[in-house]
Short mmCIF file of C-alpha atoms and ligand atoms in Angstrom, two decimals:
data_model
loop_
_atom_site.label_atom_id
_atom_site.label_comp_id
_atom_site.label_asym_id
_atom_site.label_seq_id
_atom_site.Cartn_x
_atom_site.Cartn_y
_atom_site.Cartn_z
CA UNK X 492 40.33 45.13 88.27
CA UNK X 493 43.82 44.29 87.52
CA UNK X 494 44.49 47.84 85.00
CA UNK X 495 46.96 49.38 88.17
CA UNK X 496 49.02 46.38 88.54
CA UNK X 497 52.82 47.52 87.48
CA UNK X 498 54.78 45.37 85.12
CA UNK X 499 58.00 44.37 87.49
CA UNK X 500 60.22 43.11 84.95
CA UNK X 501 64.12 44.32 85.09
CA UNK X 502 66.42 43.13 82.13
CA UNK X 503 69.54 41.83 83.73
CA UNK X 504 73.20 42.86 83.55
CA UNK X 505 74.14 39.11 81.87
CA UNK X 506 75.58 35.72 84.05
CA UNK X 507 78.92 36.36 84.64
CA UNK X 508 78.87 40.45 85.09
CA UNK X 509 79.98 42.10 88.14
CA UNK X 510 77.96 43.71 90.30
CA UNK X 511 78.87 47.33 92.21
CA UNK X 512 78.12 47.45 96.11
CA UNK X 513 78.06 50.71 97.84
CA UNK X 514 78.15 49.98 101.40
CA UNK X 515 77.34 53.10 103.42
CA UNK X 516 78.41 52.99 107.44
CA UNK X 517 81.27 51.25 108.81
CA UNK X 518 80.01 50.57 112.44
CA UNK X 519 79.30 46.66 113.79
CA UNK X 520 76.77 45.47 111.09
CA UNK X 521 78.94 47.24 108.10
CA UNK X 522 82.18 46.32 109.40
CA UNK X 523 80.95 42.33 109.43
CA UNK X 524 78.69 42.45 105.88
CA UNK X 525 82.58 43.42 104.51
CA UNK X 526 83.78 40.51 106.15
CA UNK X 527 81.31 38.24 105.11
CA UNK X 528 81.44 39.35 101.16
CA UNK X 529 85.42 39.24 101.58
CA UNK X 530 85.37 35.71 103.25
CA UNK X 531 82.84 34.22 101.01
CA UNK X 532 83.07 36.11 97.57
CA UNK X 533 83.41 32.86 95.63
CA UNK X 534 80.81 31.17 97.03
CA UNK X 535 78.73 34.31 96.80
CA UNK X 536 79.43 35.07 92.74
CA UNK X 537 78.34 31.61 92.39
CA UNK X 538 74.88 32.02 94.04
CA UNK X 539 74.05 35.48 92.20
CA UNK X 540 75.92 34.44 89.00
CA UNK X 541 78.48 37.13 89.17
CA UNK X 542 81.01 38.25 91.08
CA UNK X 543 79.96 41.10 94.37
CA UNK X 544 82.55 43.92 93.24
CA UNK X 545 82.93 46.67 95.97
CA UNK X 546 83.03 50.31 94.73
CA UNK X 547 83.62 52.21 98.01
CA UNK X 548 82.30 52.83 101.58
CA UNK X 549 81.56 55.59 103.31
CA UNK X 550 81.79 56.90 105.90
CA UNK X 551 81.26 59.91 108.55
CA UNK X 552 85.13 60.00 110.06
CA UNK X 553 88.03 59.52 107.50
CA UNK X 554 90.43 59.33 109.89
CA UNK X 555 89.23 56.95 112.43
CA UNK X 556 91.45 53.29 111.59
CA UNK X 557 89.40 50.70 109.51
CA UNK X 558 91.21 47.77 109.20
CA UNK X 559 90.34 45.40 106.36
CA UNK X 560 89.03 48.18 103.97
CA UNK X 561 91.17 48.91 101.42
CA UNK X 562 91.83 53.11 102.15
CA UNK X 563 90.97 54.02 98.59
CA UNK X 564 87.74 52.72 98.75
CA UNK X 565 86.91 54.39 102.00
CA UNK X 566 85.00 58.08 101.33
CA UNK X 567 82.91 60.65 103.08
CA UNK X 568 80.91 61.08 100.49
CA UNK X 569 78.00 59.28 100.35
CA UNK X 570 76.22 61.03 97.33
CA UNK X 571 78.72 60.98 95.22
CA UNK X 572 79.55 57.22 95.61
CA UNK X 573 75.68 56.37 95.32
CA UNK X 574 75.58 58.20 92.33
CA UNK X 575 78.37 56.47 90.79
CA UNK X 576 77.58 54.48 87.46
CA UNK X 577 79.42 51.24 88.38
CA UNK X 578 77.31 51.39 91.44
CA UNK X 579 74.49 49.02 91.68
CA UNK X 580 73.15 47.99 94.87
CA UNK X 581 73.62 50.12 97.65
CA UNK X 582 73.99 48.76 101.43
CA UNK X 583 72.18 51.60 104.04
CA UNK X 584 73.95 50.42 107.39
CA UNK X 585 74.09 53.91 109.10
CA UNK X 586 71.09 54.04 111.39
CA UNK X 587 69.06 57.36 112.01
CA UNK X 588 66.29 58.18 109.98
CA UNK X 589 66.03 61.93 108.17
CA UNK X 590 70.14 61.39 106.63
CA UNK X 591 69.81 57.74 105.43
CA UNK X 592 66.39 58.66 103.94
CA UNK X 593 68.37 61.51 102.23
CA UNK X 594 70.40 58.70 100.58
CA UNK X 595 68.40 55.91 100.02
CA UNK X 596 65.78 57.70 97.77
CA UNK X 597 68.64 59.32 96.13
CA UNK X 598 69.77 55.99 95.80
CA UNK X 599 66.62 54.53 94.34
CA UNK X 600 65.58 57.22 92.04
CA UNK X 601 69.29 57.08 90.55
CA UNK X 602 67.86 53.59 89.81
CA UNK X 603 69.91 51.40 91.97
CA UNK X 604 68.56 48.46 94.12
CA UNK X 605 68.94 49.01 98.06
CA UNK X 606 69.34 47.13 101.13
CA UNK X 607 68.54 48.61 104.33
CA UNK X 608 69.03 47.18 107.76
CA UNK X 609 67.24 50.45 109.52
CA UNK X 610 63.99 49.74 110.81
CA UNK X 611 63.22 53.01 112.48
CA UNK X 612 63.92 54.49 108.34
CA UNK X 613 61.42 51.58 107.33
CA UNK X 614 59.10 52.07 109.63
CA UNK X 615 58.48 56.00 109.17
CA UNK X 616 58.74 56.31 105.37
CA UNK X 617 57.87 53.10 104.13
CA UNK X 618 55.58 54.72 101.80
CA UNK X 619 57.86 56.83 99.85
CA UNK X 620 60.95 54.45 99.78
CA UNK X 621 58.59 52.02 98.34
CA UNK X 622 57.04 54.57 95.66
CA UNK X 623 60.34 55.54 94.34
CA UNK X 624 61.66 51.86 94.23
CA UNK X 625 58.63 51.20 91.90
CA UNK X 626 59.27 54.51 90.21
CA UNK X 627 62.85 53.19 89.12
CA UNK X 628 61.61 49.48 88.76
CA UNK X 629 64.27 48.28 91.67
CA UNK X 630 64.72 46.16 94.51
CA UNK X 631 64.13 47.80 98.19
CA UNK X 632 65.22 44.95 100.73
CA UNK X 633 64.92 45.53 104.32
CA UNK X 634 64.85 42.03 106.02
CA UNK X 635 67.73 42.89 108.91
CA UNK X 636 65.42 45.50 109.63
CA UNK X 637 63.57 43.00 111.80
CA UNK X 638 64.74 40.81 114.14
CA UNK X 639 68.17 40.62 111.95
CA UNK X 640 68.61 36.75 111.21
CA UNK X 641 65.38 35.50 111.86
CA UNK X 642 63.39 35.72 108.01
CA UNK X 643 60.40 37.41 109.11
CA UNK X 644 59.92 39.79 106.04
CA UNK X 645 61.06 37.65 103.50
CA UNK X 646 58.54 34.88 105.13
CA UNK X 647 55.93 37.79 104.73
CA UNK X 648 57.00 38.70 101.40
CA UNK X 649 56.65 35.36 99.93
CA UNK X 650 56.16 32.21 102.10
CA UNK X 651 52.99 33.15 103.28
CA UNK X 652 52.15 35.28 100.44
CA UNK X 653 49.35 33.22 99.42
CA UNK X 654 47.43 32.62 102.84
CA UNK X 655 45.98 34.74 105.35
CA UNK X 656 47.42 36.43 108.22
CA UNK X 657 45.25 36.85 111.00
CA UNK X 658 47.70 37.64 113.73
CA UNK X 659 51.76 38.25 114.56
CA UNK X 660 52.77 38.47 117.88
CA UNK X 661 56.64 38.75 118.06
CA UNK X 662 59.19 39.16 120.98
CA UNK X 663 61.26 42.13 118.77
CA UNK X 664 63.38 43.32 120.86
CA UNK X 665 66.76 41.33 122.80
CA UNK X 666 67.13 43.90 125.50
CA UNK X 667 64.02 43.88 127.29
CA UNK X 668 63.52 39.95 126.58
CA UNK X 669 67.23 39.83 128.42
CA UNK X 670 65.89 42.27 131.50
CA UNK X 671 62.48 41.06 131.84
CA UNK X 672 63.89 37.60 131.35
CA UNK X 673 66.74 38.46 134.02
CA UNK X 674 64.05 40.09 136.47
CA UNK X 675 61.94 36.65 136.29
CA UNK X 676 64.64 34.09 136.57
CA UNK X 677 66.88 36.18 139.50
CA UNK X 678 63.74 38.43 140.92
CA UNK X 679 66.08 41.08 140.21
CA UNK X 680 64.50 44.38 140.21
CA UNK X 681 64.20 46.53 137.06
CA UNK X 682 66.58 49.02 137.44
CA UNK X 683 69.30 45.84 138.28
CA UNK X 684 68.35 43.64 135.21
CA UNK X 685 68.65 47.54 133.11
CA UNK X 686 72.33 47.88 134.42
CA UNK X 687 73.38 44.32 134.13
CA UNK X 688 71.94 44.35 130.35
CA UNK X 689 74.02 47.28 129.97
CA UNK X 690 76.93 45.71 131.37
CA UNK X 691 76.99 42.89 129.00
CA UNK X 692 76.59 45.52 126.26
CA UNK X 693 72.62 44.17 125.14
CA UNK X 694 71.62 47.90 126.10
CA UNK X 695 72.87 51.13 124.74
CA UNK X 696 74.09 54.17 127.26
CA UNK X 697 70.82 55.72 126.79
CA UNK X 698 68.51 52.70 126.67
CA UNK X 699 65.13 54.65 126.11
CA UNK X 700 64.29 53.61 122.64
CA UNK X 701 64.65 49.71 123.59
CA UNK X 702 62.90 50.27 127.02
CA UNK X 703 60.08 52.51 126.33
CA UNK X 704 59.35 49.98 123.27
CA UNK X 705 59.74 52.27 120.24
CA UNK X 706 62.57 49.78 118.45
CA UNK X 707 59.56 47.64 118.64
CA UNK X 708 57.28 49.57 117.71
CA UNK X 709 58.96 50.44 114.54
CA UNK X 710 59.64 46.29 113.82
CA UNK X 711 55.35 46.35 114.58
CA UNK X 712 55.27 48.50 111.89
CA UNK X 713 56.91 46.15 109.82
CA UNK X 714 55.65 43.50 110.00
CA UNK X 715 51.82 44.59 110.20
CA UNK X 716 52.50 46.57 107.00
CA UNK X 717 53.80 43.33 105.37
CA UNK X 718 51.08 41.07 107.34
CA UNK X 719 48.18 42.88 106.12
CA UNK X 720 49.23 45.14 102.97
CA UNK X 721 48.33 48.06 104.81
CA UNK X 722 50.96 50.60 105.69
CA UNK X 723 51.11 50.84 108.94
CA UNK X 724 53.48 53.38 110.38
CA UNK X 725 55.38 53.69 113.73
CA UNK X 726 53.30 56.48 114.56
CA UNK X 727 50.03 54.31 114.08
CA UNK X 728 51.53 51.67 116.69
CA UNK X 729 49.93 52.29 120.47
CA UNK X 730 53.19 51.82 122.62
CA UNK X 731 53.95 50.93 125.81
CA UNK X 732 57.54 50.22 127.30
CA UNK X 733 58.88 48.36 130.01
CA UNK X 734 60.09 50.79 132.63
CA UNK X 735 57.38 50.48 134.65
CA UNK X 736 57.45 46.37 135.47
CA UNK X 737 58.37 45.67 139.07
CA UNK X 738 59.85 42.98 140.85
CA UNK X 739 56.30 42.49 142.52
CA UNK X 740 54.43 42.37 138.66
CA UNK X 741 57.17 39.44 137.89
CA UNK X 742 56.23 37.80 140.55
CA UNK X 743 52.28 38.11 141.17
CA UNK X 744 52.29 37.09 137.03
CA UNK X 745 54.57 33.60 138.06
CA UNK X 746 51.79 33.10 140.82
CA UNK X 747 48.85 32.85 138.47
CA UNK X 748 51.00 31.26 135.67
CA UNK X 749 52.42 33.66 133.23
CA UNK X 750 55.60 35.51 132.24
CA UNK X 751 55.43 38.75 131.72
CA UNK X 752 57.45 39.69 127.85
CA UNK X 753 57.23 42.25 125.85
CA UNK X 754 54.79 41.83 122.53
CA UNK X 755 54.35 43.41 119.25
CA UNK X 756 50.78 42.00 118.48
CA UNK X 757 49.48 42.91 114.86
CA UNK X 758 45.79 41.64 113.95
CA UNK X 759 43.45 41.74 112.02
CA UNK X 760 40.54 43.20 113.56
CA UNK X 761 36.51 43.57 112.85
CA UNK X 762 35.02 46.50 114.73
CA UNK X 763 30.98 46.14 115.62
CA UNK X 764 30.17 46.94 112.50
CA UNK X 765 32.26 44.05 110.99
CA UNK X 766 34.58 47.00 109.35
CA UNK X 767 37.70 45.06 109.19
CA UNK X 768 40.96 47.19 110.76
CA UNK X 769 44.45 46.41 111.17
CA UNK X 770 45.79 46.71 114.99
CA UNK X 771 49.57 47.45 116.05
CA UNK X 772 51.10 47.69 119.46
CA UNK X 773 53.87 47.17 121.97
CA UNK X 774 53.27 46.52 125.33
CA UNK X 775 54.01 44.28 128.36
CA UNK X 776 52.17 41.20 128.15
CA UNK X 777 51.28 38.24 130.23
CA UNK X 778 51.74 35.34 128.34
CA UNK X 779 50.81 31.82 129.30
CA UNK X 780 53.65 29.66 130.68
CA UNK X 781 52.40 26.91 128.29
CA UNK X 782 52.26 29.24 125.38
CA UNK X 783 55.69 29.06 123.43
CA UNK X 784 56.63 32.65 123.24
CA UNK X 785 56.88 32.71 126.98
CA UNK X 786 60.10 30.10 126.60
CA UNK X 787 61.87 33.00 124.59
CA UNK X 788 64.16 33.63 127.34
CA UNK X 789 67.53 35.72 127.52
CA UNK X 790 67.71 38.23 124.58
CA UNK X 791 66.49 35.76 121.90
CA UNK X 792 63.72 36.80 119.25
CA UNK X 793 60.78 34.87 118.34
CA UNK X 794 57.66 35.76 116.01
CA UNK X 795 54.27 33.75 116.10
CA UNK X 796 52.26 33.85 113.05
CA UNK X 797 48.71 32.48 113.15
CA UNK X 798 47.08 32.10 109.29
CA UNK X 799 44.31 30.94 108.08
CA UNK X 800 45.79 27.75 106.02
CA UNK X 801 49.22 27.19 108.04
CA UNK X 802 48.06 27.55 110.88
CA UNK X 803 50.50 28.17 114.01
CA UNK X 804 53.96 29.05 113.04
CA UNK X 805 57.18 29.85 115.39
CA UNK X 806 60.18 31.46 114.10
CA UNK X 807 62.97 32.10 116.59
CA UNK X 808 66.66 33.18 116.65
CA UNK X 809 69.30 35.75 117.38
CA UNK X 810 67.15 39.17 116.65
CA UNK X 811 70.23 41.66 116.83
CA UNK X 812 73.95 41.44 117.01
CA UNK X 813 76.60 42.16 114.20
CA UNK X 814 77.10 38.91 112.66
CA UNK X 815 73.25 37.92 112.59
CA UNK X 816 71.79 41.02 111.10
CA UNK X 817 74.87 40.96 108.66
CA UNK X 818 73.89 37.78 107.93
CA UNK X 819 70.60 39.51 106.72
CA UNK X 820 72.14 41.79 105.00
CA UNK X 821 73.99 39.58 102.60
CA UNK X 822 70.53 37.06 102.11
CA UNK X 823 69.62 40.53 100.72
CA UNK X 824 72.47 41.49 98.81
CA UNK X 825 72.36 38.18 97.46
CA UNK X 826 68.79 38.72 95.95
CA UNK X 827 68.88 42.28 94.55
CA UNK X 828 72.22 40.94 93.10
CA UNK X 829 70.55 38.28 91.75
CA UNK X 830 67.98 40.68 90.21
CA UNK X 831 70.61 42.48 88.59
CA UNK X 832 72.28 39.74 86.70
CA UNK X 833 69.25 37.89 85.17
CA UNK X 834 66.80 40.52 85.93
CA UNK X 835 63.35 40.65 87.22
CA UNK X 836 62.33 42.40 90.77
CA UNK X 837 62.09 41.11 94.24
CA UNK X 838 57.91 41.13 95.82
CA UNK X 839 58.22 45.15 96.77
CA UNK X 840 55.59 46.78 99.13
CA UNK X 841 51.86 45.63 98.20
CA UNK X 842 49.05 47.34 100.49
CA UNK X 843 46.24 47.00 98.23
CA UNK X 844 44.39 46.49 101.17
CA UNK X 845 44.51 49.53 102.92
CA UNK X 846 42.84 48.56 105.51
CA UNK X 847 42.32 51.23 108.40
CA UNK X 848 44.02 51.81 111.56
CA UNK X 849 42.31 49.93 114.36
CA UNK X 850 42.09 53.44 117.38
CA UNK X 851 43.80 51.36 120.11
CA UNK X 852 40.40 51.75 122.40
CA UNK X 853 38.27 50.11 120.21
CA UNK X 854 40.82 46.95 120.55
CA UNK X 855 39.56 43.81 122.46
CA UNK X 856 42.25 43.19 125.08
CA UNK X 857 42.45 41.69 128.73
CA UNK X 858 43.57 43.27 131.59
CA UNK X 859 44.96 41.93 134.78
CA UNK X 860 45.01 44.35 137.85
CA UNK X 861 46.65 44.85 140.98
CA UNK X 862 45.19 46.89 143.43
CA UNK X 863 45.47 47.84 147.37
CA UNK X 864 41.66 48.54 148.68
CA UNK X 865 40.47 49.32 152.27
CA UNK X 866 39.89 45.70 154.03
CA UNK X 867 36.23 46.73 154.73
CA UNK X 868 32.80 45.27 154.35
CA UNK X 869 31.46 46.13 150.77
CA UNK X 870 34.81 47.15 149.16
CA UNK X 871 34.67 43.78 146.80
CA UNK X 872 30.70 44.78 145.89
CA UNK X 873 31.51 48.05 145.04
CA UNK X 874 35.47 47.57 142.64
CA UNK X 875 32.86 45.08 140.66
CA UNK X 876 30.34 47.21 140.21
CA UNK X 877 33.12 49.75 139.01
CA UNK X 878 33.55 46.71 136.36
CA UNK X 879 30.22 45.85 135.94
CA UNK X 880 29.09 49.81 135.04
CA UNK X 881 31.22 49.01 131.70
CA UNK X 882 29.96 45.96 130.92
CA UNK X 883 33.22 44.33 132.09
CA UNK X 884 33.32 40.62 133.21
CA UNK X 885 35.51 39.30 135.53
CA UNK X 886 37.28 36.22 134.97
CA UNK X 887 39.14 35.86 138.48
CA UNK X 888 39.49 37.87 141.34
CA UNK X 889 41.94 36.57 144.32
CA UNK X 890 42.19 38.98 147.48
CA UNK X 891 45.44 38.88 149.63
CA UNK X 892 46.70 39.92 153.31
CA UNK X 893 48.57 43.05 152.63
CA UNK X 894 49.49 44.67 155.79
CA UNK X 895 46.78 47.20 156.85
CA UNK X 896 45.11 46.82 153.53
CA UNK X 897 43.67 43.95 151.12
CA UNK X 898 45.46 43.28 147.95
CA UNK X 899 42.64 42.69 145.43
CA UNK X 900 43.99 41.21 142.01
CA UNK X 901 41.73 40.93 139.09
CA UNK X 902 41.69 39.44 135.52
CA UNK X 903 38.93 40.36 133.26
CA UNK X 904 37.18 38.92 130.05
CA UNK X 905 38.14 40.63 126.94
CA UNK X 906 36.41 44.02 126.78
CA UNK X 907 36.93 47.36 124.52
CA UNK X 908 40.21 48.97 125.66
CA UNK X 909 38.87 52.39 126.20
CA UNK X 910 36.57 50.71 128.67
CA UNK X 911 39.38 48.67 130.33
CA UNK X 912 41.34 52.02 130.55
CA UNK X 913 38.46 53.92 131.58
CA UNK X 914 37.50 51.71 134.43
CA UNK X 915 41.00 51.61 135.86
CA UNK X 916 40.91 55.74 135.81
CA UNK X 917 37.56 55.25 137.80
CA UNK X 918 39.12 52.25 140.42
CA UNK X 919 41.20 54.80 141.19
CA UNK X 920 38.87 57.73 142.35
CA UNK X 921 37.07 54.86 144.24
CA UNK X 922 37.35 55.68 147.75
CA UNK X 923 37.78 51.92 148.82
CA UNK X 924 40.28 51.96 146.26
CA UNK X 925 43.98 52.86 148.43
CA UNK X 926 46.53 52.45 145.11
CA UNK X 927 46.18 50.47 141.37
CA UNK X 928 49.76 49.09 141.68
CA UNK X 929 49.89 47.91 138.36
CA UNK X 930 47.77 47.01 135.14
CA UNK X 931 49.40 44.71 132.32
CA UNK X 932 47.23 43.48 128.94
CA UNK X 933 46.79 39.53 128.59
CA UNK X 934 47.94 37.75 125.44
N1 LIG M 859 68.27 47.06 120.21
C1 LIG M 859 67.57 46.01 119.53
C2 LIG M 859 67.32 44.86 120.48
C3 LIG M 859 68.28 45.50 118.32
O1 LIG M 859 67.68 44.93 121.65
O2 LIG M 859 66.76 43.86 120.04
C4 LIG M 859 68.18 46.41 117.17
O3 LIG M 859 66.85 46.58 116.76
#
């Protein structure tokens, strides 16, 4: 039963023995984890039990100004630095997947002990990062790589290593908690809330990978692959951006007494046959007003974890910014530096589990719809017997004035997604049906 578990001791360097960082990228997160070890080197050799000692940094542009790096340690060569034998740890802050993964398993099978910040690198190659960290019997850290500050993987990786995770449902992403959150409190319309997020700098020129949810998407990854020791991959998340959410969704979801965020929800699932599965995805969600996610407001992170023994747990912070996921990056460095001098291994990857990937139709979820029909005799009989052909129950349906038409909003009981998805396609070729404004998932 136990023949394939791997031995994870490392014999250490020795209290007292330096410790080579190899920081590669110089942009906001590498330019403050520089900082930080400058500022705070004592304090820092005192935690590990040796001094941090950096060995270079490099970077893409030699001749762009970096001020505070010593110009002899600066290089733009990242091999060769990685590869260096005085090297130990090396810091991946570049972002971008195919060149960093180019590095980091160089990195790792030259048998040094990396910390990443880049989720979107985590989230597609998980698999083999983690295989050649074992390989070489050394640390891969990644815990900036979601929601920066906020210990989410480390609280994963060991807090709750010994209960049961039945669910995470996390607000991952600042920008589209800062325009949804904008579009609620101001009734500002999407496109406003998207320019004055990029205003203020929370989102980038082209805003795409925040909006249309795949930053999230990648942190779902994360986190469901840690949750339930299954790798999930970004491409085995079902996503679904905010782009879409109107002014009118904000405000028909405050009428009935929700918020609208967006959630990565990761469960544990049992299909009919009581086959257990593992579900990712990102979508817009109506969460309760009571419920404490919906008080994440402006670009704040939070992550809800519901297991079996603790129970309900809320962990909430700063998910992005220089300083925060630096801050993340040095808890990190800290550990695999700790590693190094009196050896052993930080809890890598486990997915002895393997659970499969839930499809997303076979998913329970809720649905609340918005629809224009013809204001006509019979119109109400025949949108719930569109339902009721799938087996769908209705939880509420309230119809309102809406100029020449009736505006017909609907909230279901949990059904199968496909069904859910495929009775909306069919509301639609209804011919009391006039429009299906909008359809958003329940919490
Ligand atoms: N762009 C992300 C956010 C931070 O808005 O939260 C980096 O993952």
């Amino acid at each position: 039963m136990t023949d394939n578990i791997q031995p994870t001791f490392n014999p250490g360097k020795g209290a007292g023995e330096p410790v080579g960082i190899a920081i590669l990228g110089h942009g906001t997160v590498g330019t403050e984890v520089l900082r930080l070890m400058s500022e705070h080197s004592d304090p820092l050799a005192h935690r590990i039990g040796g001094p941090l000692e950096l060995k270079g940094v490099a970077v893409s542009d030699l001749s762009k100004d970096r001020a505070g790096v010593d110009p002899s340690l600066l290089t733009d060569d990242a091999m060769s630095l990685i590869n260096r034998d005085d090297v130990d740890i090396v810091v991946e802050v570049i972002g971008g997947i195919d060149y960093p993964r180019e590095l980091v398993l160089a990195a790792l099978q030259a048998g040094k002990s990396v910390v990443t910040a880049n989720k979107a690198l985590v989230a597609a190659h998980a698999d083999e990062l983690a295989e050649a960290a074992d390989a070489a019997n050394v640390d891969l850290y990644f815990e900036a790589a979601v929601a920066a500050a906020i210990p989410v993987v480390s609280m994963l990786r060991r807090s709750l290593a010994g209960d049961q995770i039945e669910r995470i449902s996390g607000i991952v992403n600042g920008t589209t908690n800062f325009i949804l959150d904008a579009m609620e409190s101001t009734g500002a319309s999407y496109e406003d809330a998207l320019a004055e997020a990029t205003r203020l700098g929370y989102a980038e020129a082209d805003p795409t990978a925040d909006v249309e949810g795949h930053d999230a998407a990648s942190k779902a990854a994360i986190l469901a692959s840690l949750g339930f020791h299954t790798r999930v991959k970004f491409t085995d998340v079902y996503c679904e951006g905010i782009s879409k959410i109107t002014a009118d969704d904000i405000a028909a979801a405050r009428n009935a007494g929700f918020v609208i965020k967006l959630l990565a929800i990761c469960e544990r699932i049992s299909d009919a046959n009581g086959q257990e599965a593992v579900s990712a995805r990102v979508h817009p969600t109506l969460v309760p007003r009571e419920h404490p996610l919906a008080s994440v407001n402006e670009s704040y992170n939070a992550i809800f974890v519901e297991a079996e023994a603790a129970g309900r747990l809320m962990f909430y912070g700063n998910g992005a910014g220089g300083n925060p996921t630096a801050s993340a990056v040095l808890g990190d460095l800290v550990g695999a530096a700790r590693n190094k001098v009196h050896g052993g291994r930080a809890p890598g990857e486990n997915t002895y589990a393997n659970l499969p990937i839930a499809d997303f139709g076979s998913v329970e979820t809720r649905y609340h719809i918005d629809m224009e029909v013809e204001d006509r005799t019979g119109v109400l009989a025949e949108v719930s017997a569109t339902f009721a052909s799938r087996g769908i129950s209705l939880k509420t349906v309230r119809q309102e004035e809406s100029g020449e038409h009736a505006r017909l909003i609907v909230v279901t009981h949990g059904a199968l997604e496909s069904d859910l998805a495929a009775t909306v396609e069919e509301l639609k070729r209804s011919p009391g049906v006039k429009a299906v404004d909008s359809v958003i998932r329940l919490f």
